[in-house]
PDB file of C-alpha atoms in Angstrom:
ATOM      1  CA  MET A  14      40.514   1.794 -38.196  1.00  0.00           C
ATOM      2  CA  THR A  15      38.703   0.690 -41.320  1.00  0.00           C
ATOM      3  CA  VAL A  16      37.226  -2.798 -41.352  1.00  0.00           C
ATOM      4  CA  ALA A  17      37.354  -5.026 -44.515  1.00  0.00           C
ATOM      5  CA  TYR A  18      33.745  -5.497 -44.553  1.00  0.00           C
ATOM      6  CA  ASP A  19      33.038  -1.651 -44.678  1.00  0.00           C
ATOM      7  CA  SER A  20      32.543  -1.656 -48.597  1.00  0.00           C
ATOM      8  CA  GLU A  21      29.874  -4.441 -48.351  1.00  0.00           C
ATOM      9  CA  ILE A  22      27.897  -2.481 -45.927  1.00  0.00           C
ATOM     10  CA  GLU A  23      28.160   0.678 -47.854  1.00  0.00           C
ATOM     11  CA  ALA A  24      26.960  -0.993 -50.924  1.00  0.00           C
ATOM     12  CA  THR A  25      23.920  -2.229 -49.069  1.00  0.00           C
ATOM     13  CA  ILE A  26      23.065   1.334 -47.689  1.00  0.00           C
ATOM     14  CA  ASP A  27      23.654   2.964 -50.917  1.00  0.00           C
ATOM     15  CA  ALA A  28      21.116   0.521 -52.541  1.00  0.00           C
ATOM     16  CA  ALA A  29      18.769   1.326 -49.860  1.00  0.00           C
ATOM     17  CA  ILE A  30      19.106   5.169 -50.394  1.00  0.00           C
ATOM     18  CA  ALA A  31      18.570   4.589 -54.089  1.00  0.00           C
ATOM     19  CA  SER A  32      15.584   2.432 -53.561  1.00  0.00           C
ATOM     20  CA  ALA A  33      14.057   5.183 -51.308  1.00  0.00           C
ATOM     21  CA  GLU A  34      14.779   7.945 -53.716  1.00  0.00           C
ATOM     22  CA  ALA A  35      13.013   5.923 -56.404  1.00  0.00           C
ATOM     23  CA  GLY A  36       9.929   5.511 -54.300  1.00  0.00           C
ATOM     24  CA  SER A  37      10.381   1.810 -53.457  1.00  0.00           C
ATOM     25  CA  LEU A  38      10.183   2.223 -49.848  1.00  0.00           C
ATOM     26  CA  ASP A  39       9.263  -1.454 -48.930  1.00  0.00           C
ATOM     27  CA  ILE A  40      12.548  -2.558 -50.550  1.00  0.00           C
ATOM     28  CA  ALA A  41      14.526   0.395 -49.171  1.00  0.00           C
ATOM     29  CA  VAL A  42      13.634  -0.388 -45.500  1.00  0.00           C
ATOM     30  CA  LYS A  43      14.480  -4.050 -45.991  1.00  0.00           C
ATOM     31  CA  GLN A  44      17.919  -3.181 -47.523  1.00  0.00           C
ATOM     32  CA  PHE A  45      18.340  -0.757 -44.566  1.00  0.00           C
ATOM     33  CA  SER A  46      17.743  -3.672 -42.241  1.00  0.00           C
ATOM     34  CA  LEU A  47      20.188  -5.803 -44.121  1.00  0.00           C
ATOM     35  CA  ALA A  48      22.761  -3.154 -43.629  1.00  0.00           C
ATOM     36  CA  ARG A  49      22.137  -2.955 -39.980  1.00  0.00           C
ATOM     37  CA  THR A  50      22.355  -6.669 -39.783  1.00  0.00           C
ATOM     38  CA  GLN A  51      25.608  -6.844 -41.627  1.00  0.00           C
ATOM     39  CA  ALA A  52      27.141  -4.127 -39.600  1.00  0.00           C
ATOM     40  CA  LEU A  53      26.548  -6.165 -36.366  1.00  0.00           C
ATOM     41  CA  HIS A  54      27.231  -9.730 -37.549  1.00  0.00           C
ATOM     42  CA  LEU A  55      30.335  -8.855 -39.638  1.00  0.00           C
ATOM     43  CA  ALA A  56      31.863  -6.976 -36.665  1.00  0.00           C
ATOM     44  CA  ASP A  57      34.698  -8.846 -34.706  1.00  0.00           C
ATOM     45  CA  PRO A  58      32.732 -10.367 -31.895  1.00  0.00           C
ATOM     46  CA  GLU A  59      35.546 -10.064 -29.385  1.00  0.00           C
ATOM     47  CA  GLU A  60      36.060  -6.372 -30.227  1.00  0.00           C
ATOM     48  CA  LEU A  61      32.412  -5.800 -30.080  1.00  0.00           C
ATOM     49  CA  ALA A  62      31.899  -7.525 -26.778  1.00  0.00           C
ATOM     50  CA  LYS A  63      34.977  -5.713 -25.318  1.00  0.00           C
ATOM     51  CA  LYS A  64      33.370  -2.327 -26.333  1.00  0.00           C
ATOM     52  CA  ILE A  65      29.914  -3.318 -24.875  1.00  0.00           C
ATOM     53  CA  ALA A  66      31.651  -4.353 -21.575  1.00  0.00           C
ATOM     54  CA  SER A  67      33.546  -1.084 -21.389  1.00  0.00           C
ATOM     55  CA  ASP A  68      30.327   0.948 -21.868  1.00  0.00           C
ATOM     56  CA  HIS A  69      28.567  -1.135 -19.315  1.00  0.00           C
ATOM     57  CA  ALA A  70      31.309  -0.588 -16.822  1.00  0.00           C
ATOM     58  CA  ALA A  71      30.964   3.115 -17.148  1.00  0.00           C
ATOM     59  CA  TYR A  72      27.364   2.892 -16.407  1.00  0.00           C
ATOM     60  CA  VAL A  73      27.856   0.693 -13.318  1.00  0.00           C
ATOM     61  CA  ARG A  74      30.609   3.119 -12.137  1.00  0.00           C
ATOM     62  CA  GLU A  75      28.230   5.967 -12.383  1.00  0.00           C
ATOM     63  CA  ARG A  76      25.388   3.999 -10.699  1.00  0.00           C
ATOM     64  CA  ASN A  77      27.802   3.003  -7.826  1.00  0.00           C
ATOM     65  CA  GLN A  78      29.011   6.539  -7.320  1.00  0.00           C
ATOM     66  CA  PHE A  79      25.422   7.796  -7.176  1.00  0.00           C
ATOM     67  CA  ARG A  80      24.408   4.911  -4.672  1.00  0.00           C
ATOM     68  CA  ALA A  81      27.362   6.109  -2.466  1.00  0.00           C
ATOM     69  CA  LEU A  82      25.756   9.252  -1.844  1.00  0.00           C
ATOM     70  CA  PHE A  83      23.158   7.741   0.295  1.00  0.00           C
ATOM     71  CA  PRO A  84      24.674   5.798   3.244  1.00  0.00           C
ATOM     72  CA  ALA A  85      22.649   4.280   5.947  1.00  0.00           C
ATOM     73  CA  LYS A  86      21.369   6.907   8.402  1.00  0.00           C
ATOM     74  CA  PRO A  87      21.945   6.642  12.242  1.00  0.00           C
ATOM     75  CA  ALA A  88      18.202   7.020  12.777  1.00  0.00           C
ATOM     76  CA  GLY A  89      17.304   4.666   9.997  1.00  0.00           C
ATOM     77  CA  THR A  90      14.659   2.129  10.957  1.00  0.00           C
ATOM     78  CA  ARG A  91      13.149   1.616   7.630  1.00  0.00           C
ATOM     79  CA  ASN A  92      14.499   0.803   4.073  1.00  0.00           C
ATOM     80  CA  VAL A  93      13.656   1.569   0.497  1.00  0.00           C
ATOM     81  CA  LEU A  94      15.309   0.306  -2.629  1.00  0.00           C
ATOM     82  CA  ILE A  95      14.787   2.455  -5.723  1.00  0.00           C
ATOM     83  CA  MET A  96      15.822   1.144  -8.980  1.00  0.00           C
ATOM     84  CA  SER A  97      15.576   3.218 -11.998  1.00  0.00           C
ATOM     85  CA  ASP A  98      17.186   4.091 -15.388  1.00  0.00           C
ATOM     86  CA  SER A  99      18.647   7.495 -16.294  1.00  0.00           C
ATOM     87  CA  LEU A 100      15.343   9.210 -15.183  1.00  0.00           C
ATOM     88  CA  GLY A 101      16.595   8.730 -11.596  1.00  0.00           C
ATOM     89  CA  LEU A 102      19.905  10.383 -12.259  1.00  0.00           C
ATOM     90  CA  PRO A 103      21.107  13.906 -12.863  1.00  0.00           C
ATOM     91  CA  ARG A 104      21.685  14.863 -16.436  1.00  0.00           C
ATOM     92  CA  PRO A 105      25.344  14.138 -17.554  1.00  0.00           C
ATOM     93  CA  ASP A 106      26.122  18.002 -17.932  1.00  0.00           C
ATOM     94  CA  ASP A 107      24.479  18.912 -14.596  1.00  0.00           C
ATOM     95  CA  ILE A 108      27.522  18.777 -12.299  1.00  0.00           C
ATOM     96  CA  GLU A 109      25.549  19.565  -9.134  1.00  0.00           C
ATOM     97  CA  GLY A 110      22.366  17.789 -10.212  1.00  0.00           C
ATOM     98  CA  GLU A 111      22.355  14.987  -7.512  1.00  0.00           C
ATOM     99  CA  ALA A 112      20.752  17.299  -4.965  1.00  0.00           C
ATOM    100  CA  GLN A 113      17.603  17.675  -7.049  1.00  0.00           C
ATOM    101  CA  THR A 114      16.994  14.101  -7.990  1.00  0.00           C
ATOM    102  CA  TYR A 115      14.026  12.294  -6.520  1.00  0.00           C
ATOM    103  CA  THR A 116      16.168   9.877  -4.785  1.00  0.00           C
ATOM    104  CA  ASN A 117      17.979  12.608  -2.854  1.00  0.00           C
ATOM    105  CA  LEU A 118      14.775  14.348  -2.059  1.00  0.00           C
ATOM    106  CA  ILE A 119      13.246  11.136  -0.789  1.00  0.00           C
ATOM    107  CA  ASN A 120      16.299  10.505   1.201  1.00  0.00           C
ATOM    108  CA  GLU A 121      16.160  14.182   2.786  1.00  0.00           C
ATOM    109  CA  ARG A 122      12.358  13.819   3.574  1.00  0.00           C
ATOM    110  CA  TYR A 123      12.374  10.817   5.711  1.00  0.00           C
ATOM    111  CA  PRO A 124      15.067  10.767   8.212  1.00  0.00           C
ATOM    112  CA  ASP A 125      14.192   7.289   9.466  1.00  0.00           C
ATOM    113  CA  LEU A 126      14.468   5.906   5.985  1.00  0.00           C
ATOM    114  CA  ASN A 127      17.660   4.232   4.612  1.00  0.00           C
ATOM    115  CA  VAL A 128      17.729   4.806   0.845  1.00  0.00           C
ATOM    116  CA  THR A 129      19.418   2.288  -1.505  1.00  0.00           C
ATOM    117  CA  SER A 130      19.774   3.663  -5.120  1.00  0.00           C
ATOM    118  CA  LEU A 131      20.375   1.486  -8.141  1.00  0.00           C
ATOM    119  CA  CYS A 132      19.942   3.997 -11.039  1.00  0.00           C
ATOM    120  CA  GLN A 133      21.484   3.148 -14.072  1.00  0.00           C
ATOM    121  CA  ARG A 134      21.522   4.532 -17.756  1.00  0.00           C
ATOM    122  CA  PHE A 135      19.885   2.334 -20.176  1.00  0.00           C
ATOM    123  CA  ALA A 136      18.490   0.060 -17.569  1.00  0.00           C
ATOM    124  CA  THR A 137      15.688  -2.166 -18.462  1.00  0.00           C
ATOM    125  CA  THR A 138      13.209  -4.653 -16.604  1.00  0.00           C
ATOM    126  CA  GLN A 139      15.786  -7.404 -17.567  1.00  0.00           C
ATOM    127  CA  ASN A 140      18.809  -5.483 -16.093  1.00  0.00           C
ATOM    128  CA  VAL A 141      16.620  -5.131 -12.770  1.00  0.00           C
ATOM    129  CA  ARG A 142      15.674  -8.732 -12.766  1.00  0.00           C
ATOM    130  CA  ASP A 143      19.237  -9.728 -13.152  1.00  0.00           C
ATOM    131  CA  GLU A 144      20.552  -7.324 -10.467  1.00  0.00           C
ATOM    132  CA  LEU A 145      17.929  -8.826  -7.962  1.00  0.00           C
ATOM    133  CA  THR A 146      18.797 -12.371  -9.039  1.00  0.00           C
ATOM    134  CA  ALA A 147      22.505 -11.756  -8.599  1.00  0.00           C
ATOM    135  CA  ASP A 148      22.249 -10.220  -5.103  1.00  0.00           C
ATOM    136  CA  PRO A 149      20.014 -12.220  -2.826  1.00  0.00           C
ATOM    137  CA  ASP A 150      19.872  -9.648  -0.160  1.00  0.00           C
ATOM    138  CA  LEU A 151      18.973  -6.754  -2.405  1.00  0.00           C
ATOM    139  CA  GLY A 152      15.563  -5.278  -1.472  1.00  0.00           C
ATOM    140  CA  ARG A 153      15.232  -7.524   1.685  1.00  0.00           C
ATOM    141  CA  ASP A 154      12.886  -6.114   4.406  1.00  0.00           C
ATOM    142  CA  SER A 155      12.547  -3.053   2.218  1.00  0.00           C
ATOM    143  CA  HIS A 156      10.141  -0.904   0.468  1.00  0.00           C
ATOM    144  CA  PHE A 157      10.656  -1.027  -3.428  1.00  0.00           C
ATOM    145  CA  VAL A 158      10.106   1.534  -6.070  1.00  0.00           C
ATOM    146  CA  LEU A 159      10.689   0.392  -9.682  1.00  0.00           C
ATOM    147  CA  HIS A 160      10.981   3.302 -12.348  1.00  0.00           C
ATOM    148  CA  VAL A 161      12.082   1.647 -15.527  1.00  0.00           C
ATOM    149  CA  GLY A 162      10.386   0.845 -18.885  1.00  0.00           C
ATOM    150  CA  LEU A 163      11.393   3.612 -21.213  1.00  0.00           C
ATOM    151  CA  ASN A 164      14.428   1.732 -22.517  1.00  0.00           C
ATOM    152  CA  ASP A 165      12.266  -1.433 -22.789  1.00  0.00           C
ATOM    153  CA  CYS A 166       9.489  -0.047 -24.906  1.00  0.00           C
ATOM    154  CA  ALA A 167      11.069   2.539 -27.104  1.00  0.00           C
ATOM    155  CA  ASN A 168      11.107   1.530 -30.848  1.00  0.00           C
ATOM    156  CA  ARG A 169      14.728   1.747 -31.635  1.00  0.00           C
ATOM    157  CA  MET A 170      16.517   2.434 -34.926  1.00  0.00           C
ATOM    158  CA  PHE A 171      19.613   0.733 -33.318  1.00  0.00           C
ATOM    159  CA  LEU A 172      19.926  -1.451 -30.307  1.00  0.00           C
ATOM    160  CA  GLU A 173      22.928  -1.060 -28.227  1.00  0.00           C
ATOM    161  CA  ASN A 174      25.145  -3.787 -29.980  1.00  0.00           C
ATOM    162  CA  GLU A 175      24.102  -2.520 -33.350  1.00  0.00           C
ATOM    163  CA  ARG A 176      24.951   1.052 -32.372  1.00  0.00           C
ATOM    164  CA  ILE A 177      28.222   0.160 -31.214  1.00  0.00           C
ATOM    165  CA  ALA A 178      28.926  -1.910 -34.248  1.00  0.00           C
ATOM    166  CA  LEU A 179      28.474   1.209 -36.283  1.00  0.00           C
ATOM    167  CA  SER A 180      31.551   2.717 -34.635  1.00  0.00           C
ATOM    168  CA  PHE A 181      33.655   0.210 -36.464  1.00  0.00           C
ATOM    169  CA  LEU A 182      32.722   1.570 -39.844  1.00  0.00           C
ATOM    170  CA  LYS A 183      34.168   4.513 -41.674  1.00  0.00           C
ATOM    171  CA  PRO A 184      32.500   7.683 -40.766  1.00  0.00           C
ATOM    172  CA  MET A 185      30.951   8.123 -44.192  1.00  0.00           C
ATOM    173  CA  THR A 186      29.227   4.566 -44.104  1.00  0.00           C
ATOM    174  CA  ARG A 187      28.206   5.163 -40.696  1.00  0.00           C
ATOM    175  CA  ASP A 188      26.632   8.457 -41.465  1.00  0.00           C
ATOM    176  CA  LYS A 189      24.684   7.081 -44.260  1.00  0.00           C
ATOM    177  CA  LEU A 190      23.093   4.565 -42.051  1.00  0.00           C
ATOM    178  CA  ILE A 191      22.187   7.137 -39.426  1.00  0.00           C
ATOM    179  CA  ASP A 192      20.971   9.669 -42.119  1.00  0.00           C
ATOM    180  CA  PHE A 193      18.644   7.008 -43.466  1.00  0.00           C
ATOM    181  CA  THR A 194      16.925   6.394 -40.152  1.00  0.00           C
ATOM    182  CA  ARG A 195      16.397  10.109 -39.793  1.00  0.00           C
ATOM    183  CA  LYS A 196      15.026  10.817 -43.262  1.00  0.00           C
ATOM    184  CA  TYR A 197      12.958   7.560 -43.253  1.00  0.00           C
ATOM    185  CA  ARG A 198      12.193   6.788 -39.651  1.00  0.00           C
ATOM    186  CA  ARG A 199       8.459   6.781 -40.198  1.00  0.00           C
ATOM    187  CA  ASP A 200       8.790   4.237 -43.125  1.00  0.00           C
ATOM    188  CA  ILE A 201      11.190   2.017 -40.958  1.00  0.00           C
ATOM    189  CA  ILE A 202       8.806   1.865 -38.010  1.00  0.00           C
ATOM    190  CA  GLN A 203       5.789   1.246 -40.253  1.00  0.00           C
ATOM    191  CA  ARG A 204       7.345  -1.276 -42.488  1.00  0.00           C
ATOM    192  CA  LEU A 205       9.665  -3.356 -40.256  1.00  0.00           C
ATOM    193  CA  PRO A 206       8.909  -5.401 -37.160  1.00  0.00           C
ATOM    194  CA  PRO A 207       9.370  -3.620 -33.678  1.00  0.00           C
ATOM    195  CA  HIS A 208      12.938  -3.289 -32.581  1.00  0.00           C
ATOM    196  CA  HIS A 209      12.745  -3.348 -28.686  1.00  0.00           C
ATOM    197  CA  TYR A 210      15.216  -4.175 -25.994  1.00  0.00           C
ATOM    198  CA  VAL A 211      12.476  -6.041 -24.330  1.00  0.00           C
ATOM    199  CA  ASN A 212       9.140  -6.989 -25.980  1.00  0.00           C
ATOM    200  CA  PRO A 213       5.773  -6.736 -24.121  1.00  0.00           C
ATOM    201  CA  THR A 214       5.647 -10.398 -23.223  1.00  0.00           C
ATOM    202  CA  GLU A 215       9.107 -10.478 -21.713  1.00  0.00           C
ATOM    203  CA  PHE A 216       8.318  -6.992 -20.138  1.00  0.00           C
ATOM    204  CA  ARG A 217       5.361  -8.775 -18.112  1.00  0.00           C
ATOM    205  CA  GLN A 218       7.549 -11.779 -17.225  1.00  0.00           C
ATOM    206  CA  ASN A 219      10.208  -9.567 -15.836  1.00  0.00           C
ATOM    207  CA  LEU A 220       7.656  -7.604 -13.834  1.00  0.00           C
ATOM    208  CA  ASP A 221       6.351 -10.790 -12.361  1.00  0.00           C
ATOM    209  CA  ALA A 222       9.695 -12.140 -11.573  1.00  0.00           C
ATOM    210  CA  ILE A 223      10.882  -8.908  -9.959  1.00  0.00           C
ATOM    211  CA  ILE A 224       7.678  -9.024  -7.720  1.00  0.00           C
ATOM    212  CA  ASP A 225       8.481 -12.664  -6.850  1.00  0.00           C
ATOM    213  CA  LEU A 226      11.875 -12.005  -6.000  1.00  0.00           C
ATOM    214  CA  LEU A 227      11.043  -9.116  -3.697  1.00  0.00           C
ATOM    215  CA  ARG A 228       8.086 -11.038  -2.049  1.00  0.00           C
ATOM    216  CA  ALA A 229      10.588 -13.838  -1.191  1.00  0.00           C
ATOM    217  CA  ARG A 230      12.713 -11.276   0.496  1.00  0.00           C
ATOM    218  CA  ASN A 231       9.919 -10.011   2.800  1.00  0.00           C
ATOM    219  CA  ALA A 232       9.681  -6.628   0.802  1.00  0.00           C
ATOM    220  CA  ASP A 233       6.943  -4.419   2.206  1.00  0.00           C
ATOM    221  CA  LYS A 234       5.410  -1.968  -0.412  1.00  0.00           C
ATOM    222  CA  ILE A 235       6.178  -2.802  -3.914  1.00  0.00           C
ATOM    223  CA  VAL A 236       5.561   0.333  -6.106  1.00  0.00           C
ATOM    224  CA  LEU A 237       5.589   0.035 -10.049  1.00  0.00           C
ATOM    225  CA  THR A 238       5.811   3.376 -11.955  1.00  0.00           C
ATOM    226  CA  THR A 239       4.318   3.945 -15.528  1.00  0.00           C
ATOM    227  CA  ILE A 240       6.146   5.122 -18.297  1.00  0.00           C
ATOM    228  CA  ILE A 241       5.986   8.743 -19.560  1.00  0.00           C
ATOM    229  CA  LEU A 242       4.558   9.104 -23.134  1.00  0.00           C
ATOM    230  CA  PRO A 243       6.798  11.571 -24.840  1.00  0.00           C
ATOM    231  CA  PRO A 244       5.232  14.949 -25.920  1.00  0.00           C
ATOM    232  CA  ALA A 245       3.025  15.152 -28.950  1.00  0.00           C
ATOM    233  CA  LYS A 246       5.744  16.856 -31.047  1.00  0.00           C
ATOM    234  CA  SER A 247       7.302  13.513 -31.320  1.00  0.00           C
ATOM    235  CA  TRP A 248       4.240  11.587 -32.261  1.00  0.00           C
ATOM    236  CA  PRO A 249       4.406  12.380 -36.217  1.00  0.00           C
ATOM    237  CA  GLY A 250       8.039  11.037 -36.551  1.00  0.00           C
ATOM    238  CA  THR A 251       7.116   7.814 -34.547  1.00  0.00           C
ATOM    239  CA  PRO A 252       4.037   6.053 -35.835  1.00  0.00           C
ATOM    240  CA  GLY A 253       2.173   4.018 -33.250  1.00  0.00           C
ATOM    241  CA  ILE A 254       4.036   5.564 -30.275  1.00  0.00           C
ATOM    242  CA  ASN A 255       0.867   6.097 -28.311  1.00  0.00           C
ATOM    243  CA  ARG A 256      -0.243   2.420 -28.752  1.00  0.00           C
ATOM    244  CA  ASN A 257       3.155   1.174 -27.955  1.00  0.00           C
ATOM    245  CA  PHE A 258       3.580   3.092 -24.836  1.00  0.00           C
ATOM    246  CA  ALA A 259       0.116   2.195 -23.803  1.00  0.00           C
ATOM    247  CA  ALA A 260       0.753  -1.576 -24.352  1.00  0.00           C
ATOM    248  CA  TYR A 261       3.584  -1.443 -21.955  1.00  0.00           C
ATOM    249  CA  ASN A 262       1.820   0.736 -19.401  1.00  0.00           C
ATOM    250  CA  LEU A 263      -0.966  -1.839 -19.587  1.00  0.00           C
ATOM    251  CA  GLU A 264       1.346  -4.670 -18.494  1.00  0.00           C
ATOM    252  CA  ILE A 265       2.425  -2.494 -15.645  1.00  0.00           C
ATOM    253  CA  LEU A 266      -1.307  -1.729 -14.649  1.00  0.00           C
ATOM    254  CA  ASN A 267      -2.099  -5.506 -15.067  1.00  0.00           C
ATOM    255  CA  ALA A 268       0.983  -6.544 -12.993  1.00  0.00           C
ATOM    256  CA  VAL A 269      -0.050  -4.181 -10.247  1.00  0.00           C
ATOM    257  CA  HIS A 270      -3.795  -5.439 -10.324  1.00  0.00           C
ATOM    258  CA  ASP A 271      -2.794  -9.159 -10.574  1.00  0.00           C
ATOM    259  CA  ARG A 272      -0.021  -9.233  -8.106  1.00  0.00           C
ATOM    260  CA  ASP A 273      -1.339  -6.833  -5.445  1.00  0.00           C
ATOM    261  CA  ALA A 274       1.438  -4.298  -5.870  1.00  0.00           C
ATOM    262  CA  LEU A 275       1.083  -0.438  -5.771  1.00  0.00           C
ATOM    263  CA  LEU A 276       0.770   1.991  -8.728  1.00  0.00           C
ATOM    264  CA  LEU A 277       2.566   5.347  -9.216  1.00  0.00           C
ATOM    265  CA  ASP A 278       1.013   6.474 -12.375  1.00  0.00           C
ATOM    266  CA  LEU A 279       3.635   8.867 -13.292  1.00  0.00           C
ATOM    267  CA  ASP A 280       2.607   9.246 -16.763  1.00  0.00           C
ATOM    268  CA  ARG A 281      -0.862  10.589 -15.760  1.00  0.00           C
ATOM    269  CA  HIS A 282       0.864  12.954 -13.131  1.00  0.00           C
ATOM    270  CA  VAL A 283       3.291  14.341 -15.572  1.00  0.00           C
ATOM    271  CA  TRP A 284       0.668  15.109 -18.265  1.00  0.00           C
ATOM    272  CA  GLN A 285      -1.534  16.661 -15.463  1.00  0.00           C
ATOM    273  CA  ALA A 286       1.415  18.935 -14.662  1.00  0.00           C
ATOM    274  CA  GLN A 287       2.858  19.354 -18.164  1.00  0.00           C
ATOM    275  CA  ASN A 288       2.633  23.177 -18.042  1.00  0.00           C
ATOM    276  CA  GLN A 289       4.482  23.339 -14.896  1.00  0.00           C
ATOM    277  CA  GLY A 290       7.977  22.570 -16.371  1.00  0.00           C
ATOM    278  CA  VAL A 291       8.316  19.029 -15.089  1.00  0.00           C
ATOM    279  CA  LEU A 292      10.172  17.597 -18.121  1.00  0.00           C
ATOM    280  CA  ASP A 293      13.551  18.520 -19.555  1.00  0.00           C
ATOM    281  CA  PRO A 294      13.364  19.801 -23.252  1.00  0.00           C
ATOM    282  CA  ASP A 295      13.976  16.402 -24.604  1.00  0.00           C
ATOM    283  CA  GLY A 296      10.405  15.540 -23.360  1.00  0.00           C
ATOM    284  CA  MET A 297      11.615  12.186 -21.657  1.00  0.00           C
ATOM    285  CA  HIS A 298      13.704  13.134 -18.685  1.00  0.00           C
ATOM    286  CA  LEU A 299      12.595  14.837 -15.478  1.00  0.00           C
ATOM    287  CA  ALA A 300      13.463  18.476 -14.830  1.00  0.00           C
ATOM    288  CA  ASP A 301      13.834  19.574 -11.271  1.00  0.00           C
ATOM    289  CA  LYS A 302      10.042  20.010 -10.951  1.00  0.00           C
ATOM    290  CA  GLY A 303       9.663  16.595 -12.297  1.00  0.00           C
ATOM    291  CA  HIS A 304      11.936  14.947  -9.533  1.00  0.00           C
ATOM    292  CA  GLN A 305      10.052  16.955  -6.934  1.00  0.00           C
ATOM    293  CA  LEU A 306       6.527  15.619  -8.379  1.00  0.00           C
ATOM    294  CA  PHE A 307       7.923  12.023  -8.296  1.00  0.00           C
ATOM    295  CA  CYS A 308       9.011  12.568  -4.769  1.00  0.00           C
ATOM    296  CA  ASN A 309       5.697  13.965  -3.822  1.00  0.00           C
ATOM    297  CA  LYS A 310       3.739  11.131  -5.431  1.00  0.00           C
ATOM    298  CA  CYS A 311       5.689   8.552  -3.493  1.00  0.00           C
ATOM    299  CA  ASP A 312       4.951  10.010  -0.208  1.00  0.00           C
ATOM    300  CA  PRO A 313       1.535   8.027   0.416  1.00  0.00           C
ATOM    301  CA  TYR A 314       3.725   4.884   0.100  1.00  0.00           C
ATOM    302  CA  LEU A 315       6.823   5.983   1.938  1.00  0.00           C
ATOM    303  CA  ARG A 316       5.613   8.199   4.744  1.00  0.00           C
TER     304      ARG A 316
END
């Protein structure tokens, strides 16, 4: 399907490419931003909403299938709710990866602990807050482990709705936008405002709201987990990545301090164990040893 506005967006991204090749990068990234905005706002809102809803439904199905692997135990006298993004799930190409996830390792380690898992791809603190608000019994009389933040803080070339809007374009036009972000990623980050799912202020507000909801439900130990800074090989292509991740992690540290929660400083633990194969090759997701590390570091709070 070719949309009527494709040529308009193609003309804008062609202008951005020409400006960049001429050395006018300030103009080029603004033209790219316009093309990105055009792709989103010229898309059919109903078709866009339908595609977003379809993707979300797939994430929820996967989350619920994973949750079903951990039924209540006959000897269970304690409870823990674990909420995470894709870092808590097996990788999509790992058919038998569930056994190595930290959720399963925690479930197997403590026979008296009932584990409720809500791990969902692309989850943010806003998603966690929404889920807790929607279900007034979620996390009641339970320990709580929160492991999200990577999706909140990453500086994106395209947010979800923008990425999906690109799928309505001709492949050639879509590829031009994507190729521009690959070639001029540094310039986009340096010259345009941050492009986050959740900004730092909202991030802290979400953390406070999550803690408030759980405290009102008589939650016991509330554990917040820091965000793993990607390996140094990714730093040159993402200016300010260290400062950005540190800003979000500082919000986690301050929330733990101000709200009397507990800290699992996974970022520091992973960096200390970086030569032990704890991360997948992408430098973000946990390898089997990383899931084991997470489980081990949760032990002081869950034993």
